[in-house]
CSV table of C-alpha atoms in Angstrom, one decimal:
chain,number,residue,atom,x,y,z
A,1,UNK,CA,-6.8,4.6,7.8
A,2,UNK,CA,-4.0,6.7,8.9
A,3,UNK,CA,-2.5,9.0,5.9
A,4,UNK,CA,-5.0,7.0,3.9
A,5,UNK,CA,-5.9,10.0,1.6
A,6,UNK,CA,-2.3,11.5,2.3
A,7,UNK,CA,-2.0,15.6,0.5
A,8,UNK,CA,-5.3,15.3,-0.3
A,9,UNK,CA,-7.3,16.2,3.1
A,10,UNK,CA,-7.1,20.4,2.9
A,11,UNK,CA,-1.9,20.5,2.9
A,12,UNK,CA,-0.6,21.3,0.6
A,13,UNK,CA,0.5,19.4,-2.2
A,14,UNK,CA,4.2,19.5,-1.8
A,15,UNK,CA,4.9,18.9,2.1
A,16,UNK,CA,3.1,15.7,1.8
A,17,UNK,CA,3.4,14.7,5.5
A,18,UNK,CA,-0.3,15.4,7.3
A,19,UNK,CA,-2.6,13.0,6.4
A,20,UNK,CA,-5.7,13.3,7.8
A,21,UNK,CA,-7.2,10.0,9.6
A,22,UNK,CA,-10.3,9.6,7.4
A,23,UNK,CA,-12.1,6.8,6.3
A,24,UNK,CA,-13.3,8.2,3.1
A,25,UNK,CA,-12.4,11.1,1.1
A,26,UNK,CA,-16.0,12.8,2.0
A,27,UNK,CA,-14.8,13.2,5.5
A,28,UNK,CA,-12.1,15.7,4.4
A,29,UNK,CA,-12.6,19.1,4.8
A,30,UNK,CA,-13.4,21.6,2.1
A,31,UNK,CA,-11.4,24.0,1.3
A,32,UNK,CA,-12.1,27.7,1.8
A,33,UNK,CA,-12.3,29.3,-1.9
A,34,UNK,CA,-9.1,31.0,-2.8
A,35,UNK,CA,-8.9,35.0,-3.6
A,36,UNK,CA,-6.0,34.8,-6.0
A,37,UNK,CA,-4.0,31.9,-7.7
A,38,UNK,CA,-1.2,30.1,-5.4
A,39,UNK,CA,1.4,32.1,-5.5
A,40,UNK,CA,4.2,29.3,-6.4
A,41,UNK,CA,4.6,25.5,-5.4
A,42,UNK,CA,4.9,25.4,-2.1
A,43,UNK,CA,1.9,26.9,-2.0
A,44,UNK,CA,-0.1,24.4,-3.9
A,45,UNK,CA,-3.6,22.5,-3.2
A,46,UNK,CA,-5.4,20.0,-4.7
A,47,UNK,CA,-8.2,22.2,-5.9
A,48,UNK,CA,-5.6,23.8,-8.1
A,49,UNK,CA,-4.3,21.0,-9.9
A,50,UNK,CA,-5.8,21.1,-13.6
A,51,UNK,CA,-4.2,18.6,-15.1
A,52,UNK,CA,-3.4,14.4,-14.2
A,53,UNK,CA,-0.8,12.0,-16.4
A,54,UNK,CA,0.5,9.1,-15.7
A,55,UNK,CA,4.2,7.0,-16.2
A,56,UNK,CA,4.5,3.5,-15.4
A,57,UNK,CA,4.0,-0.5,-16.6
A,58,UNK,CA,1.6,-2.7,-16.7
A,59,UNK,CA,-0.1,-1.8,-12.8
A,60,UNK,CA,-0.6,1.4,-13.9
A,61,UNK,CA,-2.3,0.1,-17.1
A,62,UNK,CA,-4.6,-1.5,-14.7
A,63,UNK,CA,-3.9,-5.1,-16.6
A,64,UNK,CA,-5.7,-7.8,-15.5
A,65,UNK,CA,-7.4,-6.1,-12.4
A,66,UNK,CA,-10.7,-7.9,-13.0
A,67,UNK,CA,-9.3,-12.4,-13.2
A,68,UNK,CA,-10.6,-14.1,-14.8
A,69,UNK,CA,-13.4,-17.9,-14.7
A,70,UNK,CA,-11.7,-20.1,-17.2
A,71,UNK,CA,-8.8,-20.0,-19.4
A,72,UNK,CA,-10.7,-18.8,-21.9
A,73,UNK,CA,-11.9,-15.1,-20.5
A,74,UNK,CA,-10.9,-12.2,-22.4
A,75,UNK,CA,-10.2,-10.7,-19.3
A,76,UNK,CA,-7.2,-12.0,-19.5
A,77,UNK,CA,-5.6,-9.9,-22.3
A,78,UNK,CA,-7.2,-6.8,-20.8
A,79,UNK,CA,-6.0,-2.8,-18.9
A,80,UNK,CA,-9.0,-1.4,-17.1
A,81,UNK,CA,-7.3,1.8,-17.1
A,82,UNK,CA,-10.4,3.5,-15.9
A,83,UNK,CA,-9.5,1.8,-12.7
A,84,UNK,CA,-5.8,2.0,-12.2
A,85,UNK,CA,-4.9,3.3,-8.5
A,86,UNK,CA,-3.6,6.3,-9.4
A,87,UNK,CA,-5.1,8.3,-12.6
A,88,UNK,CA,-8.3,5.7,-13.6
A,89,UNK,CA,-11.8,8.1,-13.7
A,90,UNK,CA,-14.4,5.5,-14.1
A,91,UNK,CA,-17.4,6.5,-12.1
A,92,UNK,CA,-16.8,4.2,-10.0
A,93,UNK,CA,-14.0,3.8,-9.5
A,94,UNK,CA,-11.6,4.3,-6.1
A,95,UNK,CA,-8.6,6.1,-7.6
A,96,UNK,CA,-6.7,8.7,-6.4
A,97,UNK,CA,-8.0,10.9,-9.4
A,98,UNK,CA,-11.3,10.4,-8.2
A,99,UNK,CA,-10.3,11.6,-4.5
A,100,UNK,CA,-9.4,14.4,-5.9
A,101,UNK,CA,-12.8,15.6,-7.7
A,102,UNK,CA,-13.5,16.5,-4.1
A,103,UNK,CA,-11.5,19.3,-4.3
A,104,UNK,CA,-11.6,19.4,-8.3
A,105,UNK,CA,-14.0,18.1,-10.5
A,106,UNK,CA,-12.8,19.7,-13.4
A,107,UNK,CA,-9.9,17.5,-14.2
A,108,UNK,CA,-8.3,16.5,-17.6
A,109,UNK,CA,-6.0,14.0,-18.8
A,110,UNK,CA,-7.2,10.8,-15.8
A,111,UNK,CA,-8.0,7.4,-18.0
A,112,UNK,CA,-11.5,5.3,-18.8
A,113,UNK,CA,-13.1,2.2,-19.9
A,114,UNK,CA,-10.9,-1.1,-20.8
A,115,UNK,CA,-8.7,-1.6,-24.0
A,116,UNK,CA,-6.4,-5.1,-25.2
A,117,UNK,CA,-3.6,-4.6,-23.6
A,118,UNK,CA,-0.4,-4.6,-25.4
A,119,UNK,CA,2.6,-5.6,-24.1
A,120,UNK,CA,6.4,-3.5,-24.5
A,121,UNK,CA,9.2,-6.6,-24.6
A,122,UNK,CA,12.1,-4.9,-25.0
A,123,UNK,CA,10.8,-1.7,-26.4
A,124,UNK,CA,7.6,0.8,-26.5
A,125,UNK,CA,6.2,2.1,-29.2
A,126,UNK,CA,3.5,5.6,-29.1
A,127,UNK,CA,1.7,3.3,-31.8
A,128,UNK,CA,0.5,1.2,-28.5
A,129,UNK,CA,-1.6,3.9,-27.5
A,130,UNK,CA,-5.3,4.2,-27.6
A,131,UNK,CA,-5.7,8.0,-26.8
A,132,UNK,CA,-9.9,8.3,-26.2
A,133,UNK,CA,-9.4,5.4,-23.0
A,134,UNK,CA,-5.9,6.4,-21.6
A,135,UNK,CA,-5.6,10.2,-21.9
A,136,UNK,CA,-3.1,11.2,-20.5
A,137,UNK,CA,-2.3,7.5,-18.6
A,138,UNK,CA,1.3,7.0,-21.2
A,139,UNK,CA,2.0,3.6,-19.0
A,140,UNK,CA,2.6,1.0,-20.9
A,141,UNK,CA,2.0,-3.1,-19.8
A,142,UNK,CA,6.3,-4.4,-20.0
A,143,UNK,CA,7.5,-1.4,-19.5
A,144,UNK,CA,10.5,-0.7,-17.9
A,145,UNK,CA,12.5,2.5,-16.3
A,146,UNK,CA,14.2,2.8,-19.8
A,147,UNK,CA,10.7,3.4,-21.7
A,148,UNK,CA,10.0,6.2,-20.1
A,149,UNK,CA,11.2,8.6,-22.7
A,150,UNK,CA,8.7,6.7,-25.2
A,151,UNK,CA,5.7,7.7,-22.2
A,152,UNK,CA,6.8,11.3,-21.7
A,153,UNK,CA,6.6,11.5,-25.5
A,154,UNK,CA,3.0,10.3,-26.3
A,155,UNK,CA,2.1,12.5,-22.3
A,156,UNK,CA,3.6,15.6,-23.7
A,157,UNK,CA,2.7,15.4,-26.8
A,158,UNK,CA,-1.4,14.1,-26.1
A,159,UNK,CA,-1.3,16.9,-23.7
A,160,UNK,CA,-1.3,19.5,-25.8
A,161,UNK,CA,-4.2,18.0,-27.7
A,162,UNK,CA,-6.8,18.1,-25.2
A,163,UNK,CA,-8.9,21.0,-25.5
A,164,UNK,CA,-9.0,23.4,-22.6
A,165,UNK,CA,-5.8,22.4,-21.4
A,166,UNK,CA,-3.5,25.6,-20.7
A,167,UNK,CA,-0.1,23.2,-21.0
A,168,UNK,CA,1.6,27.1,-20.3
A,169,UNK,CA,-0.2,27.8,-17.3
A,170,UNK,CA,-2.0,24.8,-16.1
A,171,UNK,CA,-1.0,23.4,-13.0
A,172,UNK,CA,-0.7,19.7,-13.2
A,173,UNK,CA,0.9,16.1,-11.4
A,174,UNK,CA,1.8,13.3,-13.2
A,175,UNK,CA,2.3,9.9,-11.0
A,176,UNK,CA,4.9,7.5,-12.1
A,177,UNK,CA,5.4,4.6,-10.6
A,178,UNK,CA,7.8,2.0,-12.5
A,179,UNK,CA,10.4,-0.8,-11.4
A,180,UNK,CA,8.7,-4.4,-10.8
A,181,UNK,CA,9.4,-5.2,-14.5
A,182,UNK,CA,12.9,-4.2,-14.1
A,183,UNK,CA,13.9,-5.9,-10.8
A,184,UNK,CA,12.9,-9.2,-12.7
A,185,UNK,CA,14.8,-7.9,-15.9
A,186,UNK,CA,17.8,-8.5,-13.1
A,187,UNK,CA,18.5,-11.6,-13.5
A,188,UNK,CA,20.4,-12.5,-16.8
A,189,UNK,CA,18.3,-11.2,-19.0
A,190,UNK,CA,18.8,-9.3,-22.3
A,191,UNK,CA,17.8,-5.9,-20.0
A,192,UNK,CA,19.8,-6.6,-17.1
A,193,UNK,CA,22.6,-4.1,-17.9
A,194,UNK,CA,20.0,-1.2,-18.3
A,195,UNK,CA,18.2,-2.3,-15.1
A,196,UNK,CA,21.1,-1.2,-12.8
A,197,UNK,CA,19.9,1.4,-10.1
A,198,UNK,CA,22.0,3.6,-11.9
A,199,UNK,CA,20.8,3.4,-14.8
A,200,UNK,CA,17.3,2.9,-13.5
A,201,UNK,CA,17.3,6.3,-11.4
A,202,UNK,CA,19.0,8.0,-14.6
A,203,UNK,CA,16.6,7.0,-16.4
A,204,UNK,CA,14.0,8.2,-14.5
A,205,UNK,CA,15.8,11.3,-13.8
A,206,UNK,CA,15.7,12.5,-17.4
A,207,UNK,CA,12.0,11.4,-17.3
A,208,UNK,CA,11.6,14.7,-15.1
A,209,UNK,CA,14.2,16.5,-16.3
A,210,UNK,CA,12.0,16.5,-19.9
A,211,UNK,CA,8.8,17.4,-17.8
A,212,UNK,CA,11.1,19.8,-16.4
A,213,UNK,CA,11.5,21.2,-19.6
A,214,UNK,CA,8.0,20.7,-21.8
A,215,UNK,CA,6.1,21.2,-18.9
A,216,UNK,CA,5.4,24.2,-17.0
A,217,UNK,CA,3.9,24.5,-13.6
A,218,UNK,CA,4.1,20.5,-12.7
A,219,UNK,CA,4.7,18.5,-9.9
A,220,UNK,CA,6.4,15.0,-10.5
A,221,UNK,CA,4.4,13.0,-7.7
A,222,UNK,CA,7.1,9.7,-7.7
A,223,UNK,CA,5.8,7.0,-5.5
A,224,UNK,CA,8.8,4.1,-4.6
A,225,UNK,CA,9.0,0.2,-5.8
A,226,UNK,CA,7.9,-2.0,-3.7
A,227,UNK,CA,9.5,-5.8,-3.6
A,228,UNK,CA,8.4,-7.6,-6.3
A,229,UNK,CA,9.6,-10.9,-4.8
A,230,UNK,CA,7.3,-10.9,-2.3
A,231,UNK,CA,4.3,-12.4,-4.3
A,232,UNK,CA,5.8,-15.4,-5.3
A,233,UNK,CA,5.7,-16.6,-1.5
A,234,UNK,CA,2.2,-15.0,-0.6
A,235,UNK,CA,1.0,-17.2,-4.2
A,236,UNK,CA,2.3,-20.6,-2.8
A,237,UNK,CA,1.5,-20.0,0.4
A,238,UNK,CA,-2.1,-18.4,0.1
A,239,UNK,CA,-3.1,-19.0,-3.1
A,240,UNK,CA,-3.2,-22.5,-4.1
A,241,UNK,CA,-6.5,-22.3,-4.1
A,242,UNK,CA,-7.0,-19.0,-5.9
A,243,UNK,CA,-4.5,-18.4,-8.2
A,244,UNK,CA,-5.0,-20.2,-11.7
A,245,UNK,CA,-3.2,-23.2,-12.5
A,246,UNK,CA,-2.6,-26.2,-15.0
A,247,UNK,CA,-3.9,-29.7,-13.0
A,248,UNK,CA,-3.6,-28.2,-9.9
A,249,UNK,CA,-0.1,-27.5,-10.3
A,250,UNK,CA,1.4,-25.0,-8.5
A,251,UNK,CA,4.2,-24.6,-10.5
A,252,UNK,CA,2.3,-23.8,-13.4
A,253,UNK,CA,0.9,-19.6,-11.7
A,254,UNK,CA,2.3,-17.7,-14.1
A,255,UNK,CA,4.1,-15.6,-11.5
A,256,UNK,CA,7.2,-17.7,-11.9
A,257,UNK,CA,7.1,-17.4,-15.6
A,258,UNK,CA,6.4,-13.7,-16.2
A,259,UNK,CA,9.1,-13.1,-13.9
A,260,UNK,CA,12.7,-14.1,-14.3
A,261,UNK,CA,13.3,-13.7,-11.0
A,262,UNK,CA,11.0,-15.4,-9.6
A,263,UNK,CA,13.3,-18.5,-7.9
A,264,UNK,CA,14.0,-17.9,-4.5
A,265,UNK,CA,17.1,-17.7,-4.9
A,266,UNK,CA,16.7,-14.4,-6.5
A,267,UNK,CA,14.6,-13.1,-3.5
A,268,UNK,CA,17.7,-11.0,-1.8
A,269,UNK,CA,18.7,-9.9,-4.7
A,270,UNK,CA,15.6,-8.4,-6.3
A,271,UNK,CA,14.4,-6.7,-2.2
A,272,UNK,CA,18.5,-5.2,-2.7
A,273,UNK,CA,17.8,-4.2,-6.0
A,274,UNK,CA,14.5,-2.2,-4.9
A,275,UNK,CA,16.0,-0.6,-2.0
A,276,UNK,CA,18.7,0.9,-4.0
A,277,UNK,CA,16.1,1.9,-6.9
A,278,UNK,CA,14.0,3.8,-3.7
A,279,UNK,CA,17.3,5.7,-2.9
A,280,UNK,CA,17.7,6.9,-6.4
A,281,UNK,CA,14.0,8.3,-6.4
A,282,UNK,CA,14.7,9.7,-3.0
A,283,UNK,CA,17.9,11.7,-3.9
A,284,UNK,CA,15.9,12.7,-7.0
A,285,UNK,CA,13.3,14.2,-4.8
A,286,UNK,CA,15.6,16.0,-2.8
A,287,UNK,CA,17.1,17.0,-5.9
A,288,UNK,CA,14.2,18.5,-7.3
A,289,UNK,CA,12.0,19.5,-4.4
A,290,UNK,CA,10.1,22.8,-4.1
A,291,UNK,CA,12.0,25.7,-3.9
A,292,UNK,CA,10.1,29.2,-3.1
A,293,UNK,CA,8.8,31.0,-6.7
A,294,UNK,CA,9.2,27.8,-8.4
A,295,UNK,CA,7.0,26.3,-11.2
A,296,UNK,CA,8.4,22.3,-10.7
A,297,UNK,CA,8.6,20.0,-8.4
A,298,UNK,CA,9.1,16.1,-7.5
A,299,UNK,CA,7.6,14.2,-4.2
A,300,UNK,CA,8.5,10.9,-3.4
A,301,UNK,CA,6.2,8.7,-1.6
A,302,UNK,CA,7.1,5.2,-0.4
A,303,UNK,CA,5.4,2.8,-1.3
A,304,UNK,CA,3.8,1.7,1.8
A,305,UNK,CA,3.5,-2.0,0.2
A,306,UNK,CA,3.8,-5.3,2.5
A,307,UNK,CA,2.5,-7.7,-0.2
A,308,UNK,CA,3.2,-10.9,2.2
A,309,UNK,CA,0.3,-9.1,4.8
A,310,UNK,CA,-2.6,-8.9,1.5
A,311,UNK,CA,-4.7,-11.2,1.5
A,312,UNK,CA,-4.8,-13.3,-1.8
A,313,UNK,CA,-6.9,-11.7,-3.1
A,314,UNK,CA,-5.7,-8.8,-3.5
A,315,UNK,CA,-3.5,-9.9,-6.8
A,316,UNK,CA,-5.3,-11.2,-9.6
A,317,UNK,CA,-6.1,-14.8,-9.4
A,318,UNK,CA,-5.0,-14.6,-13.6
A,319,UNK,CA,-1.3,-14.8,-12.8
A,320,UNK,CA,-1.3,-13.6,-8.5
A,321,UNK,CA,1.6,-11.5,-10.2
A,322,UNK,CA,-0.3,-7.8,-11.3
A,323,UNK,CA,-2.8,-6.6,-8.1
A,324,UNK,CA,-6.7,-6.9,-8.6
A,325,UNK,CA,-9.3,-4.5,-8.0
A,326,UNK,CA,-9.4,-4.9,-4.9
A,327,UNK,CA,-5.2,-4.4,-4.8
A,328,UNK,CA,-6.1,-1.1,-6.9
A,329,UNK,CA,-7.7,0.4,-4.6
A,330,UNK,CA,-6.0,-0.3,-1.4
A,331,UNK,CA,-3.3,1.3,-3.0
A,332,UNK,CA,-5.3,4.2,-4.0
A,333,UNK,CA,-6.2,5.0,-0.2
A,334,UNK,CA,-2.7,4.8,0.4
A,335,UNK,CA,-0.3,6.5,-2.0
């Protein structure tokens, strides 16, 4: 897979353009042991990263990724945070965090295990976290960009409480991916004025500024928004024997109810909004790009997700909206 492990194959994290073509992280070359610390963020390598954090929504939280076998399956209420594509650390998980073990096995911060989901709805609260499982995975199901302040408050506070973390001196990477719920909230909901491209960009940049001021030696790894609209035609075309529905009625597939913009007439506007979100993210990354002698940077990764090319089981059969475990594993390999 071209660029399958991106910055992890022994190359400078902040460049992001020289991914190696490998099929397993074990095939990535070893790094020669450092004789001195990195001189600045432009000299950063994967083995320098000691702490991982994450911000996002139910995708980053690993909600319902294991699917369900019946309408009463408790998995419909669970976040599988230890399998989250960016920050999960369960021993069998195919995740970015576990890929990084190839270079730095002594990391702090990845989430583990699973727990009952809690949903933000119109507001998020730090009381929703399970710190022993979430660790520095600050993602909350239902979150939108304007909720990042709450998530970041938890992550920065929790970081200070973890034994062995030197907040001032350890190099850290915080992965941020958000925007799916924002797209769905753009269709005449009570939050539509909060999810414009300008408001989205302002919320993300506010989070970036907070990280910069409160978390020295940090690289913020921003992953772009993708076209959420594609889950609806995919599930209607390929999911009629896979997606859970009532009385074999495709109109009861849960993704149609989970997103206020699910109607066909809204899909182009959703896609345009996702593109506008990404332009905001690109501008933020350019504004905060790595500089010589610097200790902070933002990097932007396009989502590289064409949902219409997915096999249907890359989505959770519970709602055909959230990625399944297979979907998370694929995302980990291309991030």
